[in-house]
mmCIF file of C-alpha atoms in Angstrom:
data_model
loop_
_atom_site.group_PDB
_atom_site.id
_atom_site.type_symbol
_atom_site.label_atom_id
_atom_site.label_comp_id
_atom_site.label_asym_id
_atom_site.label_seq_id
_atom_site.Cartn_x
_atom_site.Cartn_y
_atom_site.Cartn_z
ATOM 1 C CA MET A 13 98.630 59.845 90.863
ATOM 2 C CA SER A 14 100.673 57.070 93.170
ATOM 3 C CA THR A 15 101.453 57.551 96.549
ATOM 4 C CA THR A 16 105.057 58.595 95.607
ATOM 5 C CA GLU A 17 104.138 61.541 93.198
ATOM 6 C CA THR A 18 103.753 64.670 94.506
ATOM 7 C CA PRO A 19 101.492 67.267 93.213
ATOM 8 C CA GLN A 20 102.791 69.719 90.739
ATOM 9 C CA GLU A 21 103.169 73.395 92.623
ATOM 10 C CA ALA A 22 101.085 75.876 90.392
ATOM 11 C CA ALA A 23 103.281 78.453 88.685
ATOM 12 C CA PRO A 24 103.293 82.316 89.848
ATOM 13 C CA PHE A 25 100.915 84.286 88.696
ATOM 14 C CA GLU A 26 102.249 86.759 85.859
ATOM 15 C CA GLU A 27 100.087 88.613 83.405
ATOM 16 C CA TRP A 28 99.567 91.752 81.804
ATOM 17 C CA ALA A 29 95.953 92.902 83.384
ATOM 18 C CA ILE A 30 93.583 95.893 83.964
ATOM 19 C CA VAL A 31 92.905 96.115 87.826
ATOM 20 C CA GLU A 32 89.798 97.982 88.979
ATOM 21 C CA LEU A 33 89.768 98.887 92.636
ATOM 22 C CA MET A 34 86.813 100.327 94.822
ATOM 23 C CA GLY A 35 86.586 103.961 94.545
ATOM 24 C CA ARG A 36 86.525 103.771 90.885
ATOM 25 C CA VAL A 37 90.587 103.498 90.421
ATOM 26 C CA ARG A 38 91.527 101.881 87.115
ATOM 27 C CA LEU A 39 95.130 100.606 86.721
ATOM 28 C CA ALA A 40 97.016 98.563 84.295
ATOM 29 C CA GLY A 41 100.203 97.133 83.497
ATOM 30 C CA HIS A 42 102.042 93.797 84.517
ATOM 31 C CA LEU A 43 100.234 91.669 87.295
ATOM 32 C CA THR A 44 102.423 89.305 89.782
ATOM 33 C CA GLU A 45 102.032 88.190 93.054
ATOM 34 C CA GLN A 46 104.665 89.048 95.557
ATOM 35 C CA GLN A 47 105.285 88.713 99.709
ATOM 36 C CA VAL A 48 105.956 91.648 101.988
ATOM 37 C CA ALA A 49 106.201 91.215 105.518
ATOM 38 C CA GLY A 50 104.629 87.850 105.861
ATOM 39 C CA GLY A 51 101.720 88.919 103.477
ATOM 40 C CA HIS A 52 100.711 88.718 99.967
ATOM 41 C CA PHE A 53 100.349 91.505 97.850
ATOM 42 C CA LEU A 54 99.196 91.873 94.076
ATOM 43 C CA ARG A 55 102.371 93.396 92.585
ATOM 44 C CA LEU A 56 101.268 95.672 89.652
ATOM 45 C CA ASP A 57 104.077 97.494 87.405
ATOM 46 C CA ILE A 58 102.385 100.344 85.517
ATOM 47 C CA HIS A 59 104.576 101.325 82.348
ATOM 48 C CA LYS A 60 104.659 103.795 79.551
ATOM 49 C CA GLU A 61 103.540 102.743 76.532
ATOM 50 C CA ASP A 62 107.213 102.233 75.011
ATOM 51 C CA GLY A 63 109.222 102.047 78.194
ATOM 52 C CA PRO A 64 110.220 99.958 81.509
ATOM 53 C CA ALA A 65 107.855 100.251 84.506
ATOM 54 C CA VAL A 66 107.363 103.930 85.692
ATOM 55 C CA ILE A 67 105.516 103.194 89.015
ATOM 56 C CA THR A 68 104.816 99.889 91.044
ATOM 57 C CA GLN A 69 101.695 99.470 93.207
ATOM 58 C CA LEU A 70 101.544 96.536 96.178
ATOM 59 C CA ILE A 71 97.515 96.336 96.185
ATOM 60 C CA PRO A 72 96.118 94.046 99.004
ATOM 61 C CA PRO A 73 94.184 91.145 97.440
ATOM 62 C CA PRO A 74 90.852 90.223 98.432
ATOM 63 C CA PRO A 75 89.235 89.433 100.549
ATOM 64 C CA GLY A 76 89.799 92.612 102.504
ATOM 65 C CA GLY A 77 91.660 94.185 99.678
ATOM 66 C CA PRO A 78 90.239 96.852 97.520
ATOM 67 C CA VAL A 79 90.215 94.581 94.333
ATOM 68 C CA TYR A 80 86.735 94.732 92.542
ATOM 69 C CA ARG A 81 87.802 93.257 89.132
ATOM 70 C CA ILE A 82 90.720 91.987 87.232
ATOM 71 C CA THR A 83 90.951 91.381 83.736
ATOM 72 C CA ILE A 84 93.419 89.583 82.005
ATOM 73 C CA THR A 85 94.386 91.407 78.670
ATOM 74 C CA THR A 86 97.358 91.965 76.133
ATOM 75 C CA GLU A 87 100.678 93.553 77.075
ATOM 76 C CA ALA A 88 99.779 96.350 73.883
ATOM 77 C CA VAL A 89 96.367 97.218 75.661
ATOM 78 C CA ALA A 90 97.555 97.062 79.369
ATOM 79 C CA ARG A 91 100.555 99.589 78.344
ATOM 80 C CA LYS A 92 98.133 102.099 76.688
ATOM 81 C CA ILE A 93 95.630 102.007 79.494
ATOM 82 C CA GLY A 94 98.687 101.947 81.928
ATOM 83 C CA ALA A 95 100.251 105.113 80.502
ATOM 84 C CA ARG A 96 96.933 107.104 80.654
ATOM 85 C CA SER A 97 96.519 106.164 84.463
ATOM 86 C CA VAL A 98 99.939 106.351 85.980
ATOM 87 C CA PRO A 99 99.178 107.620 89.761
ATOM 88 C CA GLU A 100 101.419 110.369 91.198
ATOM 89 C CA PRO A 101 103.863 108.641 93.695
ATOM 90 C CA VAL A 102 104.021 111.952 95.665
ATOM 91 C CA ALA A 103 101.949 115.637 95.596
ATOM 92 C CA ARG A 104 103.880 118.781 94.976
ATOM 93 C CA TRP A 105 102.649 119.882 97.928
ATOM 94 C CA GLU A 106 104.693 117.259 99.771
ATOM 95 C CA LEU A 107 107.843 118.194 98.660
ATOM 96 C CA GLU A 108 110.417 120.938 99.741
ATOM 97 C CA PRO A 109 110.901 123.722 96.620
ATOM 98 C CA ALA A 110 113.934 122.993 95.143
ATOM 99 C CA LYS A 111 116.759 125.794 95.151
ATOM 100 C CA PRO A 112 118.569 126.649 91.638
ATOM 101 C CA SER A 113 121.345 124.754 90.536
ATOM 102 C CA ASP A 114 124.666 125.603 90.597
ATOM 103 C CA ALA A 115 124.218 126.904 86.931
ATOM 104 C CA TYR A 116 122.015 129.633 88.134
ATOM 105 C CA ALA A 117 124.621 130.886 91.089
ATOM 106 C CA ASP A 118 125.566 133.553 89.095
ATOM 107 C CA ASP A 119 122.038 134.475 88.135
ATOM 108 C CA GLU A 120 121.434 138.321 90.013
ATOM 109 C CA ASP A 121 117.865 137.679 90.814
ATOM 110 C CA TRP A 122 118.678 134.693 93.185
ATOM 111 C CA SER A 123 120.313 134.688 96.570
ATOM 112 C CA ASP A 124 120.738 132.755 99.654
ATOM 113 C CA ASP A 125 121.010 135.782 101.557
ATOM 114 C CA ASP A 126 118.119 136.120 104.306
ATOM 115 C CA ASP A 127 117.218 139.614 103.737
ATOM 116 C CA GLY A 128 116.716 138.784 99.949
ATOM 117 C CA THR A 129 119.680 140.745 98.657
#
C-alpha cells in the first residue's frame, strides 16, 4: 500500500445470529451494531418466524457486557429460535388495568361510579 492510499473501512457488522447471555438467556435475530449515547451496543432485532421484528434489545458488548457467545446462523434458524424466545417487554403487574372500551359502555355489569352501581 502506498502512502497515499487509505485503509478501507470495515463494513458494519450485520448478521443473523444466536446470542447467548450470562444467566442462560438465549436470544436470536438480526444482529447489528448501534451507537447510543456515545456507547457501542449490539442491537438484536428479534422476529417472529414470518414477520417483522417484534422487539429490539440493545446489549452491551464485551468486555463488561453479558455476552457469552454469538453464533452466526441462517435467517431461517434465527427466526425460528427467536420466535420461541421473544422476551416480554413488561410484566402484567407493571401496567394499569384497562377500562372497557366504549363498545361495552352500555353493559349493565360495568359502572364508573365509586359505589359500584
